[in-house]
């Protein structure tokens, strides 16, 4: 059994769970002959399939990540020859990200893994008190409603105060 981080260290625990899931998916991609493909590429691939070429800003919005995260993912995907960056014909200042022929040729294998992952996640969810994605959405909505910084600030009086009230 793998070591489980201290449950009070929620950030560490979240990263640990993500590393477990993504690590196993990365190994599956390697076993399937896709060593350059990363689990973090899937949301971008889905967005590009659904919407066509997108700017980094539009990709970030479609995927639900920061501009910086979308830019980093697109750069990693470009190094793996999975996306291209081309000038936007309507605005030369913007560059559009699109799937390469290599990425499109890999789609049947990638989509088969997506289906297997969804089935495995459904199985895992039966072992949990509630579906993981549902819980994570609930957390995101609650933190969106009242940021964690505000929650900590309500308890912590600030530097030099001696810590929690």
mmCIF file with all atom_site columns, C-alpha atoms in Angstrom:
data_model
loop_
_atom_site.group_PDB
_atom_site.id
_atom_site.type_symbol
_atom_site.label_atom_id
_atom_site.label_alt_id
_atom_site.label_comp_id
_atom_site.label_asym_id
_atom_site.label_entity_id
_atom_site.label_seq_id
_atom_site.pdbx_PDB_ins_code
_atom_site.Cartn_x
_atom_site.Cartn_y
_atom_site.Cartn_z
_atom_site.occupancy
_atom_site.B_iso_or_equiv
_atom_site.pdbx_formal_charge
_atom_site.auth_seq_id
_atom_site.auth_comp_id
_atom_site.auth_asym_id
_atom_site.auth_atom_id
_atom_site.pdbx_PDB_model_num
ATOM 1   C CA . UNK A 1 1   ? 0.000   0.000  0.000   1.00 0.00 ? 1   UNK A CA 1
ATOM 2   C CA . UNK A 1 2   ? 1.236   3.458  -0.842  1.00 0.00 ? 2   UNK A CA 1
ATOM 3   C CA . UNK A 1 3   ? 1.827   6.002  1.911   1.00 0.00 ? 3   UNK A CA 1
ATOM 4   C CA . UNK A 1 4   ? -1.055  8.405  2.375   1.00 0.00 ? 4   UNK A CA 1
ATOM 5   C CA . UNK A 1 5   ? -0.224  12.025 3.314   1.00 0.00 ? 5   UNK A CA 1
ATOM 6   C CA . UNK A 1 6   ? -1.463  13.616 6.523   1.00 0.00 ? 6   UNK A CA 1
ATOM 7   C CA . UNK A 1 7   ? -5.208  14.322 6.012   1.00 0.00 ? 7   UNK A CA 1
ATOM 8   C CA . UNK A 1 8   ? -4.716  17.771 7.572   1.00 0.00 ? 8   UNK A CA 1
ATOM 9   C CA . UNK A 1 9   ? -2.420  18.643 4.655   1.00 0.00 ? 9   UNK A CA 1
ATOM 10  C CA . UNK A 1 10  ? -5.290  18.893 2.173   1.00 0.00 ? 10  UNK A CA 1
ATOM 11  C CA . UNK A 1 11  ? -3.204  20.409 -0.631  1.00 0.00 ? 11  UNK A CA 1
ATOM 12  C CA . UNK A 1 12  ? -0.648  17.632 -0.315  1.00 0.00 ? 12  UNK A CA 1
ATOM 13  C CA . UNK A 1 13  ? -3.414  15.038 -0.267  1.00 0.00 ? 13  UNK A CA 1
ATOM 14  C CA . UNK A 1 14  ? -5.030  16.508 -3.415  1.00 0.00 ? 14  UNK A CA 1
ATOM 15  C CA . UNK A 1 15  ? -1.679  16.515 -5.229  1.00 0.00 ? 15  UNK A CA 1
ATOM 16  C CA . UNK A 1 16  ? -1.030  12.951 -4.048  1.00 0.00 ? 16  UNK A CA 1
ATOM 17  C CA . UNK A 1 17  ? -4.359  11.708 -5.429  1.00 0.00 ? 17  UNK A CA 1
ATOM 18  C CA . UNK A 1 18  ? -3.744  13.540 -8.722  1.00 0.00 ? 18  UNK A CA 1
ATOM 19  C CA . UNK A 1 19  ? -0.253  12.026 -8.945  1.00 0.00 ? 19  UNK A CA 1
ATOM 20  C CA . UNK A 1 20  ? -1.694  8.539  -8.346  1.00 0.00 ? 20  UNK A CA 1
ATOM 21  C CA . UNK A 1 21  ? -4.345  8.938  -11.043 1.00 0.00 ? 21  UNK A CA 1
ATOM 22  C CA . UNK A 1 22  ? -2.196  10.774 -13.596 1.00 0.00 ? 22  UNK A CA 1
ATOM 23  C CA . UNK A 1 23  ? 0.811   8.541  -12.938 1.00 0.00 ? 23  UNK A CA 1
ATOM 24  C CA . UNK A 1 24  ? -1.197  5.427  -13.718 1.00 0.00 ? 24  UNK A CA 1
ATOM 25  C CA . UNK A 1 25  ? -2.698  7.027  -16.837 1.00 0.00 ? 25  UNK A CA 1
ATOM 26  C CA . UNK A 1 26  ? 0.766   8.077  -18.026 1.00 0.00 ? 26  UNK A CA 1
ATOM 27  C CA . UNK A 1 27  ? 1.961   4.481  -17.669 1.00 0.00 ? 27  UNK A CA 1
ATOM 28  C CA . UNK A 1 28  ? -1.059  3.297  -19.689 1.00 0.00 ? 28  UNK A CA 1
ATOM 29  C CA . UNK A 1 29  ? -0.238  5.787  -22.457 1.00 0.00 ? 29  UNK A CA 1
ATOM 30  C CA . UNK A 1 30  ? 3.364   4.517  -22.484 1.00 0.00 ? 30  UNK A CA 1
ATOM 31  C CA . UNK A 1 31  ? 2.160   0.900  -22.658 1.00 0.00 ? 31  UNK A CA 1
ATOM 32  C CA . UNK A 1 32  ? -0.091  1.886  -25.582 1.00 0.00 ? 32  UNK A CA 1
ATOM 33  C CA . UNK A 1 33  ? 2.862   3.354  -27.462 1.00 0.00 ? 33  UNK A CA 1
ATOM 34  C CA . UNK A 1 34  ? 2.020   6.984  -26.653 1.00 0.00 ? 34  UNK A CA 1
ATOM 35  C CA . UNK A 1 35  ? 4.920   8.002  -24.371 1.00 0.00 ? 35  UNK A CA 1
ATOM 36  C CA . UNK A 1 36  ? 4.656   11.693 -25.349 1.00 0.00 ? 36  UNK A CA 1
ATOM 37  C CA . UNK A 1 37  ? 0.967   11.961 -24.450 1.00 0.00 ? 37  UNK A CA 1
ATOM 38  C CA . UNK A 1 38  ? 0.090   13.282 -20.969 1.00 0.00 ? 38  UNK A CA 1
ATOM 39  C CA . UNK A 1 39  ? -3.246  13.111 -19.133 1.00 0.00 ? 39  UNK A CA 1
ATOM 40  C CA . UNK A 1 40  ? -3.237  16.915 -18.891 1.00 0.00 ? 40  UNK A CA 1
ATOM 41  C CA . UNK A 1 41  ? -3.484  17.060 -22.712 1.00 0.00 ? 41  UNK A CA 1
ATOM 42  C CA . UNK A 1 42  ? -6.934  15.444 -22.820 1.00 0.00 ? 42  UNK A CA 1
ATOM 43  C CA . UNK A 1 43  ? -9.037  18.492 -21.867 1.00 0.00 ? 43  UNK A CA 1
ATOM 44  C CA . UNK A 1 44  ? -7.222  20.555 -24.519 1.00 0.00 ? 44  UNK A CA 1
ATOM 45  C CA . UNK A 1 45  ? -7.687  17.842 -27.149 1.00 0.00 ? 45  UNK A CA 1
ATOM 46  C CA . UNK A 1 46  ? -11.402 17.641 -26.312 1.00 0.00 ? 46  UNK A CA 1
ATOM 47  C CA . UNK A 1 47  ? -11.786 21.428 -26.553 1.00 0.00 ? 47  UNK A CA 1
ATOM 48  C CA . UNK A 1 48  ? -9.931  21.596 -29.876 1.00 0.00 ? 48  UNK A CA 1
ATOM 49  C CA . UNK A 1 49  ? -12.028 18.750 -31.267 1.00 0.00 ? 49  UNK A CA 1
ATOM 50  C CA . UNK A 1 50  ? -15.247 20.440 -30.185 1.00 0.00 ? 50  UNK A CA 1
ATOM 51  C CA . UNK A 1 51  ? -14.411 24.030 -31.087 1.00 0.00 ? 51  UNK A CA 1
ATOM 52  C CA . UNK A 1 52  ? -11.632 23.919 -33.667 1.00 0.00 ? 52  UNK A CA 1
ATOM 53  C CA . UNK A 1 53  ? -8.553  26.154 -33.508 1.00 0.00 ? 53  UNK A CA 1
ATOM 54  C CA . UNK A 1 54  ? -8.442  28.309 -30.367 1.00 0.00 ? 54  UNK A CA 1
ATOM 55  C CA . UNK A 1 55  ? -6.279  31.076 -28.969 1.00 0.00 ? 55  UNK A CA 1
ATOM 56  C CA . UNK A 1 56  ? -4.534  30.350 -25.668 1.00 0.00 ? 56  UNK A CA 1
ATOM 57  C CA . UNK A 1 57  ? -7.089  32.547 -23.881 1.00 0.00 ? 57  UNK A CA 1
ATOM 58  C CA . UNK A 1 58  ? -10.011 30.739 -25.469 1.00 0.00 ? 58  UNK A CA 1
ATOM 59  C CA . UNK A 1 59  ? -8.422  27.363 -24.749 1.00 0.00 ? 59  UNK A CA 1
ATOM 60  C CA . UNK A 1 60  ? -7.924  28.356 -21.102 1.00 0.00 ? 60  UNK A CA 1
ATOM 61  C CA . UNK A 1 61  ? -11.587 29.334 -20.863 1.00 0.00 ? 61  UNK A CA 1
ATOM 62  C CA . UNK A 1 62  ? -12.780 26.165 -22.601 1.00 0.00 ? 62  UNK A CA 1
ATOM 63  C CA . UNK A 1 63  ? -10.693 23.940 -20.333 1.00 0.00 ? 63  UNK A CA 1
ATOM 64  C CA . UNK A 1 64  ? -11.222 25.932 -17.132 1.00 0.00 ? 64  UNK A CA 1
ATOM 65  C CA . UNK A 1 65  ? -7.577  26.698 -16.344 1.00 0.00 ? 65  UNK A CA 1
ATOM 66  C CA . UNK A 1 66  ? -5.429  29.815 -16.173 1.00 0.00 ? 66  UNK A CA 1
ATOM 67  C CA . UNK A 1 67  ? -3.924  31.390 -19.275 1.00 0.00 ? 67  UNK A CA 1
ATOM 68  C CA . UNK A 1 68  ? -0.489  30.338 -18.014 1.00 0.00 ? 68  UNK A CA 1
ATOM 69  C CA . UNK A 1 69  ? -1.548  26.697 -17.548 1.00 0.00 ? 69  UNK A CA 1
ATOM 70  C CA . UNK A 1 70  ? -3.120  26.579 -21.023 1.00 0.00 ? 70  UNK A CA 1
ATOM 71  C CA . UNK A 1 71  ? -0.008  28.143 -22.546 1.00 0.00 ? 71  UNK A CA 1
ATOM 72  C CA . UNK A 1 72  ? 2.281   25.626 -20.807 1.00 0.00 ? 72  UNK A CA 1
ATOM 73  C CA . UNK A 1 73  ? 0.099   22.693 -21.885 1.00 0.00 ? 73  UNK A CA 1
ATOM 74  C CA . UNK A 1 74  ? -0.018  23.939 -25.485 1.00 0.00 ? 74  UNK A CA 1
ATOM 75  C CA . UNK A 1 75  ? 3.785   24.333 -25.491 1.00 0.00 ? 75  UNK A CA 1
ATOM 76  C CA . UNK A 1 76  ? 4.236   20.772 -24.195 1.00 0.00 ? 76  UNK A CA 1
ATOM 77  C CA . UNK A 1 77  ? 1.779   19.509 -26.807 1.00 0.00 ? 77  UNK A CA 1
ATOM 78  C CA . UNK A 1 78  ? 3.651   21.387 -29.554 1.00 0.00 ? 78  UNK A CA 1
ATOM 79  C CA . UNK A 1 79  ? 6.947   19.783 -28.458 1.00 0.00 ? 79  UNK A CA 1
ATOM 80  C CA . UNK A 1 80  ? 5.198   16.394 -28.819 1.00 0.00 ? 80  UNK A CA 1
ATOM 81  C CA . UNK A 1 81  ? 3.965   17.460 -32.305 1.00 0.00 ? 81  UNK A CA 1
ATOM 82  C CA . UNK A 1 82  ? 0.332   17.251 -31.183 1.00 0.00 ? 82  UNK A CA 1
ATOM 83  C CA . UNK A 1 83  ? -0.632  20.896 -31.833 1.00 0.00 ? 83  UNK A CA 1
ATOM 84  C CA . UNK A 1 84  ? 0.454   23.743 -34.080 1.00 0.00 ? 84  UNK A CA 1
ATOM 85  C CA . UNK A 1 85  ? 0.537   27.459 -33.340 1.00 0.00 ? 85  UNK A CA 1
ATOM 86  C CA . UNK A 1 86  ? -0.436  29.581 -36.346 1.00 0.00 ? 86  UNK A CA 1
ATOM 87  C CA . UNK A 1 87  ? -1.238  33.299 -36.740 1.00 0.00 ? 87  UNK A CA 1
ATOM 88  C CA . UNK A 1 88  ? -4.922  34.165 -36.373 1.00 0.00 ? 88  UNK A CA 1
ATOM 89  C CA . UNK A 1 89  ? -6.091  35.418 -39.792 1.00 0.00 ? 89  UNK A CA 1
ATOM 90  C CA . UNK A 1 90  ? -8.385  37.927 -38.043 1.00 0.00 ? 90  UNK A CA 1
ATOM 91  C CA . UNK A 1 91  ? -5.813  39.250 -35.540 1.00 0.00 ? 91  UNK A CA 1
ATOM 92  C CA . UNK A 1 92  ? -2.094  38.892 -36.299 1.00 0.00 ? 92  UNK A CA 1
ATOM 93  C CA . UNK A 1 93  ? -1.263  39.474 -32.616 1.00 0.00 ? 93  UNK A CA 1
ATOM 94  C CA . UNK A 1 94  ? -2.961  36.207 -31.658 1.00 0.00 ? 94  UNK A CA 1
ATOM 95  C CA . UNK A 1 95  ? -1.860  32.684 -32.405 1.00 0.00 ? 95  UNK A CA 1
ATOM 96  C CA . UNK A 1 96  ? -4.274  29.812 -32.849 1.00 0.00 ? 96  UNK A CA 1
ATOM 97  C CA . UNK A 1 97  ? -3.685  26.346 -31.472 1.00 0.00 ? 97  UNK A CA 1
ATOM 98  C CA . UNK A 1 98  ? -4.913  23.381 -33.502 1.00 0.00 ? 98  UNK A CA 1
ATOM 99  C CA . UNK A 1 99  ? -4.411  19.636 -33.568 1.00 0.00 ? 99  UNK A CA 1
ATOM 100 C CA . UNK A 1 100 ? -1.746  18.259 -35.901 1.00 0.00 ? 100 UNK A CA 1
ATOM 101 C CA . UNK A 1 101 ? -2.296  15.377 -38.305 1.00 0.00 ? 101 UNK A CA 1
ATOM 102 C CA . UNK A 1 102 ? -0.270  13.237 -35.862 1.00 0.00 ? 102 UNK A CA 1
ATOM 103 C CA . UNK A 1 103 ? -2.722  14.055 -33.035 1.00 0.00 ? 103 UNK A CA 1
ATOM 104 C CA . UNK A 1 104 ? -5.704  13.315 -35.268 1.00 0.00 ? 104 UNK A CA 1
ATOM 105 C CA . UNK A 1 105 ? -4.184  9.967  -36.265 1.00 0.00 ? 105 UNK A CA 1
ATOM 106 C CA . UNK A 1 106 ? -3.795  9.070  -32.582 1.00 0.00 ? 106 UNK A CA 1
ATOM 107 C CA . UNK A 1 107 ? -7.408  9.955  -31.728 1.00 0.00 ? 107 UNK A CA 1
ATOM 108 C CA . UNK A 1 108 ? -8.830  6.421  -31.921 1.00 0.00 ? 108 UNK A CA 1
ATOM 109 C CA . UNK A 1 109 ? -6.266  5.213  -29.356 1.00 0.00 ? 109 UNK A CA 1
ATOM 110 C CA . UNK A 1 110 ? -6.656  8.298  -27.163 1.00 0.00 ? 110 UNK A CA 1
ATOM 111 C CA . UNK A 1 111 ? -10.461 8.133  -27.262 1.00 0.00 ? 111 UNK A CA 1
ATOM 112 C CA . UNK A 1 112 ? -10.386 4.408  -26.369 1.00 0.00 ? 112 UNK A CA 1
ATOM 113 C CA . UNK A 1 113 ? -8.311  5.310  -23.297 1.00 0.00 ? 113 UNK A CA 1
ATOM 114 C CA . UNK A 1 114 ? -10.784 8.085  -22.410 1.00 0.00 ? 114 UNK A CA 1
ATOM 115 C CA . UNK A 1 115 ? -13.630 5.543  -22.463 1.00 0.00 ? 115 UNK A CA 1
ATOM 116 C CA . UNK A 1 116 ? -11.653 3.100  -20.327 1.00 0.00 ? 116 UNK A CA 1
ATOM 117 C CA . UNK A 1 117 ? -10.763 5.889  -17.890 1.00 0.00 ? 117 UNK A CA 1
ATOM 118 C CA . UNK A 1 118 ? -14.415 6.955  -17.580 1.00 0.00 ? 118 UNK A CA 1
ATOM 119 C CA . UNK A 1 119 ? -15.422 3.345  -16.850 1.00 0.00 ? 119 UNK A CA 1
ATOM 120 C CA . UNK A 1 120 ? -12.614 2.962  -14.289 1.00 0.00 ? 120 UNK A CA 1
ATOM 121 C CA . UNK A 1 121 ? -13.627 6.242  -12.640 1.00 0.00 ? 121 UNK A CA 1
ATOM 122 C CA . UNK A 1 122 ? -17.236 5.055  -12.433 1.00 0.00 ? 122 UNK A CA 1
ATOM 123 C CA . UNK A 1 123 ? -16.004 1.883  -10.735 1.00 0.00 ? 123 UNK A CA 1
ATOM 124 C CA . UNK A 1 124 ? -13.839 3.877  -8.306  1.00 0.00 ? 124 UNK A CA 1
ATOM 125 C CA . UNK A 1 125 ? -16.795 6.139  -7.514  1.00 0.00 ? 125 UNK A CA 1
ATOM 126 C CA . UNK A 1 126 ? -18.747 3.100  -6.259  1.00 0.00 ? 126 UNK A CA 1
ATOM 127 C CA . UNK A 1 127 ? -16.101 2.722  -3.537  1.00 0.00 ? 127 UNK A CA 1
ATOM 128 C CA . UNK A 1 128 ? -16.414 6.351  -2.399  1.00 0.00 ? 128 UNK A CA 1
ATOM 129 C CA . UNK A 1 129 ? -19.026 8.037  -0.234  1.00 0.00 ? 129 UNK A CA 1
ATOM 130 C CA . UNK A 1 130 ? -19.839 10.280 -3.215  1.00 0.00 ? 130 UNK A CA 1
ATOM 131 C CA . UNK A 1 131 ? -18.490 10.576 -6.769  1.00 0.00 ? 131 UNK A CA 1
ATOM 132 C CA . UNK A 1 132 ? -15.097 12.278 -6.742  1.00 0.00 ? 132 UNK A CA 1
ATOM 133 C CA . UNK A 1 133 ? -15.934 14.702 -9.575  1.00 0.00 ? 133 UNK A CA 1
ATOM 134 C CA . UNK A 1 134 ? -19.130 15.732 -7.760  1.00 0.00 ? 134 UNK A CA 1
ATOM 135 C CA . UNK A 1 135 ? -17.191 16.446 -4.568  1.00 0.00 ? 135 UNK A CA 1
ATOM 136 C CA . UNK A 1 136 ? -14.519 18.423 -6.428  1.00 0.00 ? 136 UNK A CA 1
ATOM 137 C CA . UNK A 1 137 ? -17.178 20.500 -8.237  1.00 0.00 ? 137 UNK A CA 1
ATOM 138 C CA . UNK A 1 138 ? -18.819 21.174 -4.870  1.00 0.00 ? 138 UNK A CA 1
ATOM 139 C CA . UNK A 1 139 ? -15.471 22.348 -3.442  1.00 0.00 ? 139 UNK A CA 1
ATOM 140 C CA . UNK A 1 140 ? -14.828 24.585 -6.473  1.00 0.00 ? 140 UNK A CA 1
ATOM 141 C CA . UNK A 1 141 ? -18.264 26.210 -6.148  1.00 0.00 ? 141 UNK A CA 1
ATOM 142 C CA . UNK A 1 142 ? -17.841 26.763 -2.393  1.00 0.00 ? 142 UNK A CA 1
ATOM 143 C CA . UNK A 1 143 ? -14.380 28.305 -2.827  1.00 0.00 ? 143 UNK A CA 1
ATOM 144 C CA . UNK A 1 144 ? -15.719 30.409 -5.701  1.00 0.00 ? 144 UNK A CA 1
ATOM 145 C CA . UNK A 1 145 ? -18.467 31.652 -3.428  1.00 0.00 ? 145 UNK A CA 1
ATOM 146 C CA . UNK A 1 146 ? -16.032 32.464 -0.603  1.00 0.00 ? 146 UNK A CA 1
ATOM 147 C CA . UNK A 1 147 ? -12.320 32.223 -1.463  1.00 0.00 ? 147 UNK A CA 1
ATOM 148 C CA . UNK A 1 148 ? -10.114 30.172 0.811   1.00 0.00 ? 148 UNK A CA 1
ATOM 149 C CA . UNK A 1 149 ? -8.030  33.281 1.548   1.00 0.00 ? 149 UNK A CA 1
ATOM 150 C CA . UNK A 1 150 ? -11.095 34.894 3.133   1.00 0.00 ? 150 UNK A CA 1
ATOM 151 C CA . UNK A 1 151 ? -11.801 31.770 5.140   1.00 0.00 ? 151 UNK A CA 1
ATOM 152 C CA . UNK A 1 152 ? -8.252  31.657 6.493   1.00 0.00 ? 152 UNK A CA 1
ATOM 153 C CA . UNK A 1 153 ? -8.286  35.415 7.085   1.00 0.00 ? 153 UNK A CA 1
ATOM 154 C CA . UNK A 1 154 ? -11.437 35.106 9.185   1.00 0.00 ? 154 UNK A CA 1
ATOM 155 C CA . UNK A 1 155 ? -9.529  32.808 11.544  1.00 0.00 ? 155 UNK A CA 1
ATOM 156 C CA . UNK A 1 156 ? -6.062  34.288 11.304  1.00 0.00 ? 156 UNK A CA 1
ATOM 157 C CA . UNK A 1 157 ? -5.556  37.847 12.535  1.00 0.00 ? 157 UNK A CA 1
ATOM 158 C CA . UNK A 1 158 ? -2.459  38.517 10.427  1.00 0.00 ? 158 UNK A CA 1
ATOM 159 C CA . UNK A 1 159 ? 1.324   38.666 10.778  1.00 0.00 ? 159 UNK A CA 1
ATOM 160 C CA . UNK A 1 160 ? 2.615   39.429 14.245  1.00 0.00 ? 160 UNK A CA 1
ATOM 161 C CA . UNK A 1 161 ? -0.712  38.701 15.931  1.00 0.00 ? 161 UNK A CA 1
ATOM 162 C CA . UNK A 1 162 ? 0.370   35.384 17.318  1.00 0.00 ? 162 UNK A CA 1
ATOM 163 C CA . UNK A 1 163 ? -1.542  33.311 14.804  1.00 0.00 ? 163 UNK A CA 1
ATOM 164 C CA . UNK A 1 164 ? -5.069  31.960 14.963  1.00 0.00 ? 164 UNK A CA 1
ATOM 165 C CA . UNK A 1 165 ? -7.595  33.685 17.148  1.00 0.00 ? 165 UNK A CA 1
#
